[in-house]
Coordinates of C-alpha atoms and ligand atoms in Angstrom, one line a residue:
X227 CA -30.4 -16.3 -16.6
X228 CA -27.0 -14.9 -15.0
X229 CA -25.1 -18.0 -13.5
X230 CA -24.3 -18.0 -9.8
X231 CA -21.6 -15.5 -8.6
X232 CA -18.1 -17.4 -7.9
X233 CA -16.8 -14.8 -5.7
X234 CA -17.8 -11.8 -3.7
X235 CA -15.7 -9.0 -2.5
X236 CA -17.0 -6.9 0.7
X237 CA -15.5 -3.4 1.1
X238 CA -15.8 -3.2 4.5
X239 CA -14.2 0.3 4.7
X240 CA -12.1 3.0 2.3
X241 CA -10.7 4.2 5.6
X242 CA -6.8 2.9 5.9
X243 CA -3.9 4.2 7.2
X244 CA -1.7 3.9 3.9
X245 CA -2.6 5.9 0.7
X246 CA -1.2 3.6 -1.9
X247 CA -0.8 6.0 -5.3
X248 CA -2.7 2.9 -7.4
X249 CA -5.7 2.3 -4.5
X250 CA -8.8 0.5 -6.6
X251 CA -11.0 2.6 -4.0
X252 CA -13.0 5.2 -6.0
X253 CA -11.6 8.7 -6.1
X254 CA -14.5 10.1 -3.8
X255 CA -14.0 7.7 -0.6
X256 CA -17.0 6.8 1.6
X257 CA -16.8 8.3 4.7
X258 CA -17.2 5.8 8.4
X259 CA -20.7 6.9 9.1
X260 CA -21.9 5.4 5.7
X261 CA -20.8 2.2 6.2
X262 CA -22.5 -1.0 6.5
X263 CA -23.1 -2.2 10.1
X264 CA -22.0 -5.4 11.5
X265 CA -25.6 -7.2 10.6
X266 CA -26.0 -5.5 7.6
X267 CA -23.2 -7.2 6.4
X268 CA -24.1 -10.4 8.1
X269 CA -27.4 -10.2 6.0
X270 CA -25.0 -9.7 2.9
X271 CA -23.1 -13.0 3.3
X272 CA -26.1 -15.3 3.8
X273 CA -27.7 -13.6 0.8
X274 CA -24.4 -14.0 -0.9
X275 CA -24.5 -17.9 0.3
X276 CA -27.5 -18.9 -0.9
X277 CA -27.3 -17.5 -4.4
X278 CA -24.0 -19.8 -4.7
X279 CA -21.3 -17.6 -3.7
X280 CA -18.3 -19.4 -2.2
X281 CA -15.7 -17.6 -1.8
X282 CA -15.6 -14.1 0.4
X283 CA -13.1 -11.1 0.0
X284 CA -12.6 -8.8 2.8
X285 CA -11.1 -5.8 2.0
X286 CA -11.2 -2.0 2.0
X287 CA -9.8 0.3 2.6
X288 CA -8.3 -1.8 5.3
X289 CA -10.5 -3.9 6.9
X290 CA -9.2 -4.3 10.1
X291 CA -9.8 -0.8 10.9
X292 CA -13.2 -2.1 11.6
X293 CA -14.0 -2.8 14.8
X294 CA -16.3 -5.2 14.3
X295 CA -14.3 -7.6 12.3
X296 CA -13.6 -10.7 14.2
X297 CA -17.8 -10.5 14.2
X298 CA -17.6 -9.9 10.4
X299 CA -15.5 -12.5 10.0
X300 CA -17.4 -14.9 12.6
X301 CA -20.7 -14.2 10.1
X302 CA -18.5 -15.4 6.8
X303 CA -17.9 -18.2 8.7
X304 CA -21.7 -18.8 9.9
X305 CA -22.7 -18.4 6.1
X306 CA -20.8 -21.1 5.3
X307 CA -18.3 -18.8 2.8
X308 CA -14.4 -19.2 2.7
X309 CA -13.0 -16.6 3.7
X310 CA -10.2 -14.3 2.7
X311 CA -8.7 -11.0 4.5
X312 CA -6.7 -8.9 2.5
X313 CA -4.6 -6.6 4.5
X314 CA -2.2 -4.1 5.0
X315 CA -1.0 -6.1 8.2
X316 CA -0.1 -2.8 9.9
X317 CA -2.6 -3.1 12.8
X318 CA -2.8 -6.9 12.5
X319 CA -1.4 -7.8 16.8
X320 CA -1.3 -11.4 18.4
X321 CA -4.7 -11.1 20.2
X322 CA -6.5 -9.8 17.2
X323 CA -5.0 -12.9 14.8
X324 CA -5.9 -14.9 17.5
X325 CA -9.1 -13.6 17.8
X326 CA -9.5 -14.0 13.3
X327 CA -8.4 -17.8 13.8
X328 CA -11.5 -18.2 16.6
X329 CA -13.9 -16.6 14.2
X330 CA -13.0 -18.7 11.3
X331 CA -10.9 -16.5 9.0
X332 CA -9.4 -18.9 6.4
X333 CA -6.7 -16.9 4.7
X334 CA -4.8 -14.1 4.5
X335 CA -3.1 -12.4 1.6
X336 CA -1.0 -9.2 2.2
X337 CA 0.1 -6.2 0.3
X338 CA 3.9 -4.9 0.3
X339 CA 4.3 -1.9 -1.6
X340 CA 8.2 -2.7 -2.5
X341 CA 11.3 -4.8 -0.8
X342 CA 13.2 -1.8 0.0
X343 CA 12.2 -0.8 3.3
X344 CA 12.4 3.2 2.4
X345 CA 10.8 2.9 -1.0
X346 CA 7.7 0.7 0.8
X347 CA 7.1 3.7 3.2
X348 CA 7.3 6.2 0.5
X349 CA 4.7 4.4 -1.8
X350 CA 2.1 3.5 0.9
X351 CA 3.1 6.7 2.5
X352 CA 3.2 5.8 6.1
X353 CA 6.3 5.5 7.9
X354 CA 7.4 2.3 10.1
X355 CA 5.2 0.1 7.8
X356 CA 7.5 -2.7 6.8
X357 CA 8.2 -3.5 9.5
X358 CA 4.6 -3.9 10.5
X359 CA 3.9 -6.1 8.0
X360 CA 7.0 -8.5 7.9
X361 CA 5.1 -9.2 12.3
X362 CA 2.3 -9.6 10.3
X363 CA 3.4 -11.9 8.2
X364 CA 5.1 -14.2 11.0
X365 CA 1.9 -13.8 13.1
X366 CA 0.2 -15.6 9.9
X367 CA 2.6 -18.3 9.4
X368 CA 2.4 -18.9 13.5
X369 CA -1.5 -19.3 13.5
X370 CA -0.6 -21.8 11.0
X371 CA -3.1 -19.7 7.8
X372 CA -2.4 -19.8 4.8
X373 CA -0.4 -16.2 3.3
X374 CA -0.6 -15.0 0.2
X375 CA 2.0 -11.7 -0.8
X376 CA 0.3 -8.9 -3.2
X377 CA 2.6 -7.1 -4.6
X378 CA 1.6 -4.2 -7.0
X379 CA 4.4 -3.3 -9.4
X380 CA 5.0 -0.3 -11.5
X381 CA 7.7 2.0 -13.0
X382 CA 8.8 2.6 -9.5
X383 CA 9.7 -0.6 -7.4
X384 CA 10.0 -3.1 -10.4
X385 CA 13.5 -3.0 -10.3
X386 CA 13.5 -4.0 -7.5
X387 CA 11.0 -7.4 -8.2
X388 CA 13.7 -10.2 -7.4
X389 CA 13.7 -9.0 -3.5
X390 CA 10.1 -8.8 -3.4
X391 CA 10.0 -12.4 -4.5
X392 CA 13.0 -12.9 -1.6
X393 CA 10.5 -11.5 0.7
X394 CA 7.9 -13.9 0.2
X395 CA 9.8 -16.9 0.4
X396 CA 11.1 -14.9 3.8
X397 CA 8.2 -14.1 5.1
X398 CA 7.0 -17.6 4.7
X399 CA 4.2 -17.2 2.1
X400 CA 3.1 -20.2 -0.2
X401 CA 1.4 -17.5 -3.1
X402 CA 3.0 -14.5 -4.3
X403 CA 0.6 -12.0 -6.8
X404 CA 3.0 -10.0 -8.7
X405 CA 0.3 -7.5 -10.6
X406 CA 1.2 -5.3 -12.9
X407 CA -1.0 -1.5 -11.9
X408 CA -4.2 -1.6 -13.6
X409 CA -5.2 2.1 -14.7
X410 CA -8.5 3.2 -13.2
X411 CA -9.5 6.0 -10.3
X412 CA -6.1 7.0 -8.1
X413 CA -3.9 4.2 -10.5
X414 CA -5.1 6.8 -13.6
X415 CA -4.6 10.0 -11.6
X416 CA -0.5 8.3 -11.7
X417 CA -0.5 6.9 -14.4
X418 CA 2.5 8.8 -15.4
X419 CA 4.2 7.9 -12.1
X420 CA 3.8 4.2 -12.6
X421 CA 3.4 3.0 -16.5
X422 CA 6.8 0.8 -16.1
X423 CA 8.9 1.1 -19.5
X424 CA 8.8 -2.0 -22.1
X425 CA 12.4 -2.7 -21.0
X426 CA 11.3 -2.9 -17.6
X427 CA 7.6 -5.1 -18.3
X428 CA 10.1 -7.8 -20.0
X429 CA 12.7 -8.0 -17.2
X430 CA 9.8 -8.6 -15.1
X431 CA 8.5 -11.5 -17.1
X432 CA 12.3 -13.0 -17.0
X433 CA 12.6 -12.9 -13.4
X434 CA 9.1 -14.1 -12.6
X435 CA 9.5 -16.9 -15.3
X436 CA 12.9 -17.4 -13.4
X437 CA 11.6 -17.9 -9.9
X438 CA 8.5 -19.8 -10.6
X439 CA 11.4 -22.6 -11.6
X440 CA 13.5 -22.0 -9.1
X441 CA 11.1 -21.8 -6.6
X442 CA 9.0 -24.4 -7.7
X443 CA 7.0 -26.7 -5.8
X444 CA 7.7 -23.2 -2.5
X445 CA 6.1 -20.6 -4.0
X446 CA 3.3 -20.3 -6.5
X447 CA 3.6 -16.9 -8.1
X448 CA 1.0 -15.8 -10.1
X449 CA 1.6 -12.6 -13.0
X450 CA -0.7 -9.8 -13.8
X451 CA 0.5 -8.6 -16.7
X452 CA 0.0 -4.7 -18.1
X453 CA -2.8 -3.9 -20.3
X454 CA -1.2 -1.3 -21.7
X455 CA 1.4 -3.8 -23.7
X456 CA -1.0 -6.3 -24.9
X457 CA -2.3 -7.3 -28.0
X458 CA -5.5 -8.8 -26.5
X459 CA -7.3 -7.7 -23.7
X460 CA -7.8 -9.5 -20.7
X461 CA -11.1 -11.3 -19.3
X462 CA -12.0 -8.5 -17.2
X463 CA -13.7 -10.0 -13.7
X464 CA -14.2 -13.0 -16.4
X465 CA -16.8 -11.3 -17.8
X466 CA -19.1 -8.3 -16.6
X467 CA -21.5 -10.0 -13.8
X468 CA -20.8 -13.3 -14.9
X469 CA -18.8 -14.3 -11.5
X470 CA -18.2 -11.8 -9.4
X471 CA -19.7 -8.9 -7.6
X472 CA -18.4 -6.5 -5.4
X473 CA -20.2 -4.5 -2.3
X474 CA -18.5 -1.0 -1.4
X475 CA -18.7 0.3 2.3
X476 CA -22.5 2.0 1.5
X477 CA -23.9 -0.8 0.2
X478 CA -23.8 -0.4 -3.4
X479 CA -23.4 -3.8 -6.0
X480 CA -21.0 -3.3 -8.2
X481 CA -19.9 -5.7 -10.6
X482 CA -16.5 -5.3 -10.2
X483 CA -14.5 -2.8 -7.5
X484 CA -13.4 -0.3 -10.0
X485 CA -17.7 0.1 -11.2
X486 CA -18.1 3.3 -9.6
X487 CA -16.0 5.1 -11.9
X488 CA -18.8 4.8 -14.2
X489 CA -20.1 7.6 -14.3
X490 CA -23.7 7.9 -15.0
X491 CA -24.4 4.2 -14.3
X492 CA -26.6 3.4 -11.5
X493 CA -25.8 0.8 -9.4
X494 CA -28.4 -1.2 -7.1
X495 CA -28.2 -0.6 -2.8
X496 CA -28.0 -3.6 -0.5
X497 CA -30.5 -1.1 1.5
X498 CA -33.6 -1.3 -0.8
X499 CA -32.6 -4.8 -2.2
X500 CA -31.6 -8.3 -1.7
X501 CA -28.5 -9.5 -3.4
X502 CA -30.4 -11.8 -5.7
X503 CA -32.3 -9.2 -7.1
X504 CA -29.2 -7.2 -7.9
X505 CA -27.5 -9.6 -9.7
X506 CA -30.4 -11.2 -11.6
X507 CA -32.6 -8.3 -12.7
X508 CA -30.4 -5.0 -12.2
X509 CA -30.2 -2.8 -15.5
X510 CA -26.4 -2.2 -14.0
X511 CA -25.3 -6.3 -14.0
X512 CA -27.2 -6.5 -17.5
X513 CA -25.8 -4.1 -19.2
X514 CA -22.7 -5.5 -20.5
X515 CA -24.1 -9.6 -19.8
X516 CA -23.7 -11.6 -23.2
X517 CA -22.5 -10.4 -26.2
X518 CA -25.7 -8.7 -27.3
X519 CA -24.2 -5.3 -26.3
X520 CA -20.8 -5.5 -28.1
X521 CA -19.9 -2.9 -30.6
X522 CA -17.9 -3.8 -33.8
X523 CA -15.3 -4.9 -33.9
X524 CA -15.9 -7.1 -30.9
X525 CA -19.2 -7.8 -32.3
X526 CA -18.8 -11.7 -34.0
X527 CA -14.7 -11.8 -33.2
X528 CA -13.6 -14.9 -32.8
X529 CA -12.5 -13.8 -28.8
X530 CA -15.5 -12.6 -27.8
X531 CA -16.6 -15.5 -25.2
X532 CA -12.8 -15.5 -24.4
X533 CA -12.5 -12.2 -23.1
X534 CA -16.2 -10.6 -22.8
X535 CA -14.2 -7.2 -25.0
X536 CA -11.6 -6.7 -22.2
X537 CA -12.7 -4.3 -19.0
X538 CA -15.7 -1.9 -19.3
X539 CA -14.1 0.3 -16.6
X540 CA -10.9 0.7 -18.6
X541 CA -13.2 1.1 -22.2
X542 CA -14.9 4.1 -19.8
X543 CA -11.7 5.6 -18.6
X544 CA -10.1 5.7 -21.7
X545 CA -12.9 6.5 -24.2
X546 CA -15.8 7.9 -22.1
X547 CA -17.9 4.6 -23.4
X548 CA -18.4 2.1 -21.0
X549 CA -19.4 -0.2 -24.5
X550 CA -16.3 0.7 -26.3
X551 CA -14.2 -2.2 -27.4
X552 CA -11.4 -2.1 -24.5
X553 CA -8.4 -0.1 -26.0
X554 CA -6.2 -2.8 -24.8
X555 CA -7.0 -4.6 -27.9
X556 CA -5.4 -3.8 -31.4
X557 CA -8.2 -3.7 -32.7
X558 CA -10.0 -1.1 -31.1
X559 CA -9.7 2.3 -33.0
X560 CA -8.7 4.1 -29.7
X561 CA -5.3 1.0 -29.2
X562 CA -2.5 3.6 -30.2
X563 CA -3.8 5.7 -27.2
X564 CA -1.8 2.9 -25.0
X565 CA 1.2 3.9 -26.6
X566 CA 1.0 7.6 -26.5
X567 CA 0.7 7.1 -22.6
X568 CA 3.8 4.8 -22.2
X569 CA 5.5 7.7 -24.5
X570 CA 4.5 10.1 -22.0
X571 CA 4.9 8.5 -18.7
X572 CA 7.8 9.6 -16.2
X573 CA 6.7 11.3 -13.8
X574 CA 8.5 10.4 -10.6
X575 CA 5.8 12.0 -7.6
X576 CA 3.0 11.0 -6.7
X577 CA -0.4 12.2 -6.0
X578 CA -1.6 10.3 -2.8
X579 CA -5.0 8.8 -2.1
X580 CA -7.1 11.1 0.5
X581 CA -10.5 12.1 1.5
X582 CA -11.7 15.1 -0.2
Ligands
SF4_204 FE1 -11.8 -9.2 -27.7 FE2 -13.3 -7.4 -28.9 FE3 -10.7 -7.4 -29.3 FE4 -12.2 -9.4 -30.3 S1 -12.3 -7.2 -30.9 S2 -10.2 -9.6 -29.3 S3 -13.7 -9.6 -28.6 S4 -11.8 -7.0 -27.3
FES205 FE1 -14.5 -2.9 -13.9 FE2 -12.7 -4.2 -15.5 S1 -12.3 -3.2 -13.6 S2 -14.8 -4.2 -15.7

């Protein structure tokens, strides 16, 4: 019997007016006449409640190109989930933060593609951004919400990491997320534009080691480090529907945003089912529950309820077998593939999210 999902993320919309080179939308992005409507989500969050969910993710895309989202928000609230908008901030104004705080919104946590104000534009490719988001920000910090900074680093703004974490303490934030690019969908199609160098991966870890004691007791900053230097994988959504699921703009359950990119999987619709039967009895959730599935050399390894063999969506990506052993770990027969990549990487364009 699965246990009850910790966390759900709702992908309101892949419609947003950046295009972010490392965007965990899927490459083919659901267009605005697909989406779910206001009470179809509604329906999703109540569902989501009573199986045990507590925590709520709103994202995209951006979510506040929704128009509907101070109701969306005002139904999290109604279903009794806390929850969390994770923005851009470029069309967050005062009436519309006001109107979040009425509804209930509970937190905020929000991107910034770099610290350099020309480097920020060219990376989320829109123009006049930064600025956008550093109103955001104090439009947060006035309404008296909690902030969180994402920042996404790679090979092309890392060098740039100890200003970022300036920014947050700026901006006011009490969490920064510095997360290394994880390589699935558009972050694959550049990989070669953002695989950061070894030289750069442990600078990183020195600063961020650096500010967490400096800053201590401020700002909490919390490290994603790179798959594609490590020894072990990581815990992948903590397991493969173990405790968290993921609903895209259609309607599909996913266990974890990047699912889609599984190709041939099918994955269950919040318009022919209820939430509880998705993430109980879908053949998509049990495929990879347990440890029944695991290949060798996962199968018996000493990590195996410690790391669930690393991300399926990554095993998929890399190896074309969503059941591989994740080639993040040495010792997966495909592990020296990691290191032919970070030989080859340095490519300095980008190929930018867009609707096909
Ligand atoms: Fe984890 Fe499998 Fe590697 Fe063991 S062999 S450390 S379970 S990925
Ligand atoms: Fe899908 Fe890791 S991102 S399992």
């Amino acid at each position: 019997m699965a246990d009850a999902p910790l966390a759900l993320l709702a992908e309101l919309t892949h419609r947003c007016p950046l295009r972010c080179p490392y965007c965990s939308n899927p490459m083919e992005l659901a267009r605005a006449s697909s989406e779910l409507t206001t009470a179809e989500w509604a329906r999703v969050f109540r569902e989501a409640a009573a199986l045990g969910c507590l925590q709520l993710h709103l994202s995209g895309g951006e979510p506040t190109v929704r128009r509907d989202i101070v109701e969306i928000v005002a139904a999290a609230r109604a279903a009794g989930l806390y929850s969390n908008l994770i923005t851009a901030g470029v069309l967050l104004d005062a009436g519309l933060m006001a109107r979040l705080v009425e509804a209930g919104l509970d937190h905020v946590q929000l991107s910034v593609q770099d610290a350099d104000e020309a480097g920020a534009e060219r990376i989320g490719g829109m123009k006049g951004a930064q600025a956008k988001k550093r109103a955001a920000a104090a439009l947060v910090r006035q309404s008296g919400l909690p902030l969180t900074l994402n920042a996404v680093v790679h090979r092309q703004n890392l060098h740039n990491l100890s200003e970022l974490i300036a920014i947050a303490l700026e901006w006011g934030a009490q969490r920064l997320e510095v997360a290394h690019v994880q390589y699935y969908g558009w972050a694959l199609a550049n990989r070669d534009a953002l695989l950061p160098t070894r030289a750069q991966l442990d600078a990183a870890t020195g600063i961020v080691d650096a500010a967490r004691l400096a800053n201590r007791g401020r700002l909490v900053i919390d490290y994603v480090v790179p798959d594609y230097y490590a020894a072990r994988p990581k815990a992948c959504m903590g397991g493969w529907g173990r405790r968290f699921l993921a609903v895209s703009p259609m309607g599909e359950v996913l266990p974890c945003h990047a699912a889609k990119s599984v190709t041939g999987m099918v994955f269950p619709n919040i318009r022919d089912t209820s939430l509880e039967a998705a993430w109980t009895g879908s053949d998509a959730f049990n495929a990879f529950r347990g440890m029944a599935w695991m290949p060798a050399p996962c199968q018996g390894c000493a990590h195996a309820e410690r790391d669930w063999g690393g991300c399926r969506c990554q095993a998929f990506a890399l190896t074309g077998d969503a059941a591989a052993t994740d080639p993040a770990c040495a010792l997966s027969p495909h592990h020296a593939m990691l290191a032919a990549a970070v030989a080859e990487a340095g490519e300095a364009r980008f190929r930018y999210r867009e609707f096909s």
